[in-house]
Amino acid sequence: MSSISIIGLGNAARALAARALAGTNAVEIIGRDPAKAKEVAAALAGATVGTAGAAPAGDIVVLAVPYAGAAAVVREYGDALRGKIIVDITNPVAPDLQGFVVPDDSSGAQEIAKAAPDDAQVVKAFNTVFSHVLAAGPAGDRPVDVFIAGDDAQAKARVSAFVESLGLRPWDTGALFMARALENVGLLELGLMNHSIKHTNFSLGITLLG
């Protein structure tokens, strides 16, 4: 069991919280709107409500906010995130879907890491799984794969264990610089959604041959 704090009140936050609770994890919901945070937590039997800006209770802190405000949220919490594992689920995609809003030699996760305390560990995960796919979970014998990137092996192992508790399959892709590749996968999925598949009821994953 993991202790999880989720910063955010949107669809991704709710889907993650529901699966985390089903996996017997302790879940704290944090949002800028206290009334809405209480409403979300009440709809998720077993979740608690945290205070925005205060130290999150969870050892793993999930940033379930739009990328545009993610680094600012990390800076706002500051030392309250010391020693935490920060899971970045964002995709820093430009509004026109023609690229990214981060420097060419960086990624959203790397920019968030720059804003985090030195002893916090940023792990990229969940950015390639649409929220309703996350909420539904695996279908039949088809696993839902979650790709992970980070610089700290222990932090990635703990996030992998959390992913497994959700009934999903983690894949370690390497160091945090690999978040650039994972964010490109997120953009690829948006391209598929807009030009080929026309909906978001799909996920990309690994098929092992032989």
Coordinates of C-alpha atoms in Angstrom, one line a residue:
M1 CA 0.0 0.0 0.0
S2 CA 1.2 3.5 -0.9
S3 CA 0.3 6.8 0.6
I4 CA -0.8 9.1 -2.2
S5 CA -1.6 12.8 -2.4
I6 CA -3.2 14.0 -5.6
I7 CA -3.0 17.7 -6.4
G8 CA -5.9 18.5 -8.8
L9 CA -9.6 18.0 -9.1
G10 CA -10.1 17.1 -12.7
N11 CA -10.9 13.9 -14.5
A12 CA -7.4 12.5 -14.3
A13 CA -7.2 13.2 -10.6
R14 CA -10.6 11.5 -10.0
A15 CA -9.7 8.5 -12.1
L16 CA -6.3 8.0 -10.4
A17 CA -7.9 8.4 -7.0
A18 CA -10.6 5.9 -7.6
R19 CA -8.2 3.2 -8.9
A20 CA -5.7 4.0 -6.0
L21 CA -8.4 3.5 -3.4
A22 CA -9.5 0.3 -5.1
G23 CA -5.9 -0.8 -4.8
T24 CA -6.0 -0.2 -1.0
N25 CA -3.8 2.9 -1.2
A26 CA -4.3 5.8 1.2
V27 CA -5.5 8.8 -0.9
E28 CA -5.5 12.5 -0.1
I29 CA -7.2 14.9 -2.5
I30 CA -5.9 18.5 -2.6
G31 CA -7.3 21.4 -4.6
R32 CA -7.4 25.2 -4.5
D33 CA -11.2 25.1 -4.1
P34 CA -11.7 23.5 -0.6
A35 CA -15.5 22.9 -1.2
K36 CA -14.8 21.2 -4.5
A37 CA -12.0 19.1 -3.0
K38 CA -14.4 17.9 -0.3
E39 CA -17.0 17.1 -2.9
V40 CA -14.5 15.1 -4.9
A41 CA -13.3 13.2 -1.8
A42 CA -16.9 12.5 -0.7
A43 CA -17.6 10.9 -4.1
L44 CA -14.5 8.7 -3.5
A45 CA -15.3 6.7 -0.4
G46 CA -12.2 6.5 1.7
A47 CA -10.3 9.6 0.4
T48 CA -9.3 12.4 2.7
V49 CA -9.0 16.1 2.0
G50 CA -5.7 18.0 2.3
T51 CA -5.1 21.8 2.4
A52 CA -3.7 23.5 -0.6
G53 CA -0.2 24.8 0.0
A54 CA 0.3 22.7 3.2
A55 CA 2.6 19.7 3.3
P56 CA 0.9 16.8 1.4
A57 CA 0.4 13.7 3.6
G58 CA 1.4 11.2 0.9
D59 CA 4.9 10.0 0.2
I60 CA 4.0 10.1 -3.5
V61 CA 2.5 13.4 -4.7
V62 CA 0.7 13.3 -8.1
L63 CA 0.6 16.5 -10.1
A64 CA -2.8 16.2 -11.8
V65 CA -3.0 19.8 -13.0
P66 CA -2.5 21.3 -16.4
Y67 CA 1.1 21.7 -17.4
A68 CA 0.8 25.4 -17.7
G69 CA 0.5 25.7 -13.9
A70 CA 2.4 22.6 -12.8
A71 CA 5.8 24.2 -12.1
A72 CA 4.1 27.1 -10.3
V73 CA 2.3 24.6 -8.0
V74 CA 5.6 22.9 -7.2
R75 CA 7.3 26.3 -6.4
E76 CA 4.3 27.2 -4.2
Y77 CA 4.6 24.1 -2.1
G78 CA 8.4 24.6 -1.9
D79 CA 9.9 22.8 1.1
A80 CA 6.6 21.0 1.8
L81 CA 7.7 18.7 -1.0
R82 CA 11.1 17.8 0.4
G83 CA 11.8 14.1 0.3
K84 CA 8.6 13.4 -1.7
I85 CA 8.2 11.5 -5.0
I86 CA 6.5 13.9 -7.4
V87 CA 4.7 12.1 -10.2
D88 CA 4.3 14.3 -13.3
I89 CA 1.4 13.2 -15.5
T90 CA 1.2 16.3 -17.7
N91 CA 1.7 16.8 -21.4
P92 CA 3.2 20.2 -22.2
V93 CA 1.6 20.3 -25.7
A94 CA 1.1 23.6 -27.5
P95 CA -2.6 24.6 -27.9
D96 CA -2.3 24.1 -31.7
L97 CA -0.9 20.6 -31.2
Q98 CA 2.1 21.5 -33.3
G99 CA 4.7 21.0 -30.7
F100 CA 5.5 21.7 -27.0
V101 CA 5.6 24.7 -24.8
V102 CA 9.0 23.7 -23.2
P103 CA 12.6 24.2 -24.6
D104 CA 13.6 21.9 -27.4
D105 CA 16.3 20.3 -25.2
S106 CA 14.0 19.7 -22.2
S107 CA 10.6 18.2 -21.2
G108 CA 7.8 19.2 -18.9
A109 CA 9.0 16.8 -16.3
Q110 CA 12.5 18.2 -16.4
E111 CA 11.2 21.8 -16.0
I112 CA 9.1 20.6 -13.1
A113 CA 12.2 19.0 -11.5
K114 CA 14.0 22.4 -11.7
A115 CA 11.2 23.9 -9.6
A116 CA 11.2 21.1 -7.0
P117 CA 13.4 20.8 -3.9
D118 CA 16.7 19.2 -4.4
D119 CA 15.8 16.1 -2.4
A120 CA 12.4 15.5 -4.1
Q121 CA 12.4 13.0 -6.9
V122 CA 10.4 13.7 -10.1
V123 CA 9.0 10.7 -12.0
K124 CA 7.1 10.9 -15.3
A125 CA 4.2 8.5 -15.5
F126 CA 0.6 8.2 -16.7
N127 CA 0.8 10.9 -19.4
T128 CA 0.1 8.3 -22.1
V129 CA -3.1 7.0 -20.6
F130 CA -6.3 8.9 -21.2
S131 CA -8.3 9.5 -18.0
H132 CA -11.3 7.4 -18.9
V133 CA -9.0 4.5 -19.9
L134 CA -7.3 4.8 -16.6
A135 CA -10.7 4.8 -14.9
A136 CA -11.9 1.7 -16.8
G137 CA -8.6 -0.2 -16.3
P138 CA -7.6 -3.4 -18.2
A139 CA -10.2 -5.0 -20.5
G140 CA -10.0 -8.8 -20.6
D141 CA -6.5 -10.0 -21.1
R142 CA -5.3 -6.6 -22.5
P143 CA -3.2 -4.8 -20.0
V144 CA -3.0 -1.0 -19.7
D145 CA 0.7 0.0 -19.8
V146 CA 2.1 2.9 -17.9
F147 CA 5.5 4.2 -19.0
I148 CA 7.8 5.6 -16.3
A149 CA 10.9 7.8 -16.5
G150 CA 13.0 9.1 -13.6
D151 CA 16.6 9.6 -12.3
D152 CA 16.2 7.7 -9.0
A153 CA 15.8 3.9 -9.2
Q154 CA 14.1 3.7 -5.8
A155 CA 11.6 6.3 -6.6
K156 CA 10.8 4.5 -9.9
A157 CA 10.4 1.2 -8.0
R158 CA 7.9 2.8 -5.6
V159 CA 5.9 4.3 -8.5
S160 CA 6.0 1.0 -10.3
A161 CA 4.6 -0.7 -7.2
F162 CA 1.9 1.9 -7.1
V163 CA 1.1 1.3 -10.7
E164 CA 0.8 -2.4 -10.1
S165 CA -1.6 -1.8 -7.2
L166 CA -3.9 -0.1 -9.7
G167 CA -4.0 -3.3 -11.8
L168 CA -1.9 -1.7 -14.5
R169 CA 1.5 -2.7 -16.0
P170 CA 4.6 -0.4 -15.4
W171 CA 7.5 -0.1 -17.8
D172 CA 10.7 1.7 -16.8
T173 CA 12.0 3.7 -19.8
G174 CA 15.1 5.1 -18.2
A175 CA 16.2 8.4 -16.8
L176 CA 14.1 11.6 -16.6
F177 CA 15.4 12.8 -20.0
M178 CA 13.2 10.1 -21.4
A179 CA 10.2 12.1 -20.4
R180 CA 10.8 14.0 -23.7
A181 CA 10.0 10.7 -25.6
L182 CA 7.0 10.0 -23.4
E183 CA 5.6 13.5 -24.0
N184 CA 6.0 12.9 -27.7
V185 CA 4.0 9.7 -27.3
G186 CA 1.3 11.8 -25.6
L187 CA 1.3 14.1 -28.7
L188 CA 1.2 11.1 -31.0
E189 CA -1.9 9.9 -29.2
L190 CA -3.6 13.3 -29.7
G191 CA -2.7 13.0 -33.4
L192 CA -4.2 9.6 -33.6
M193 CA -7.3 10.8 -31.8
N194 CA -7.8 13.8 -34.2
H195 CA -6.9 12.2 -37.5
S196 CA -7.4 8.4 -37.3
I197 CA -9.2 6.9 -34.4
K198 CA -11.6 9.9 -33.7
H199 CA -12.0 9.0 -30.0
T200 CA -10.0 8.4 -26.9
N201 CA -11.0 4.8 -26.1
F202 CA -7.5 3.4 -26.8
S203 CA -4.1 3.1 -25.2
L204 CA -0.6 2.4 -26.5
G205 CA 1.4 -0.4 -25.0
I206 CA 3.9 -3.2 -25.3
T207 CA 3.2 -6.6 -26.9
L208 CA 5.9 -9.1 -26.1
L209 CA 6.6 -11.6 -28.9
G210 CA 7.8 -15.0 -28.1

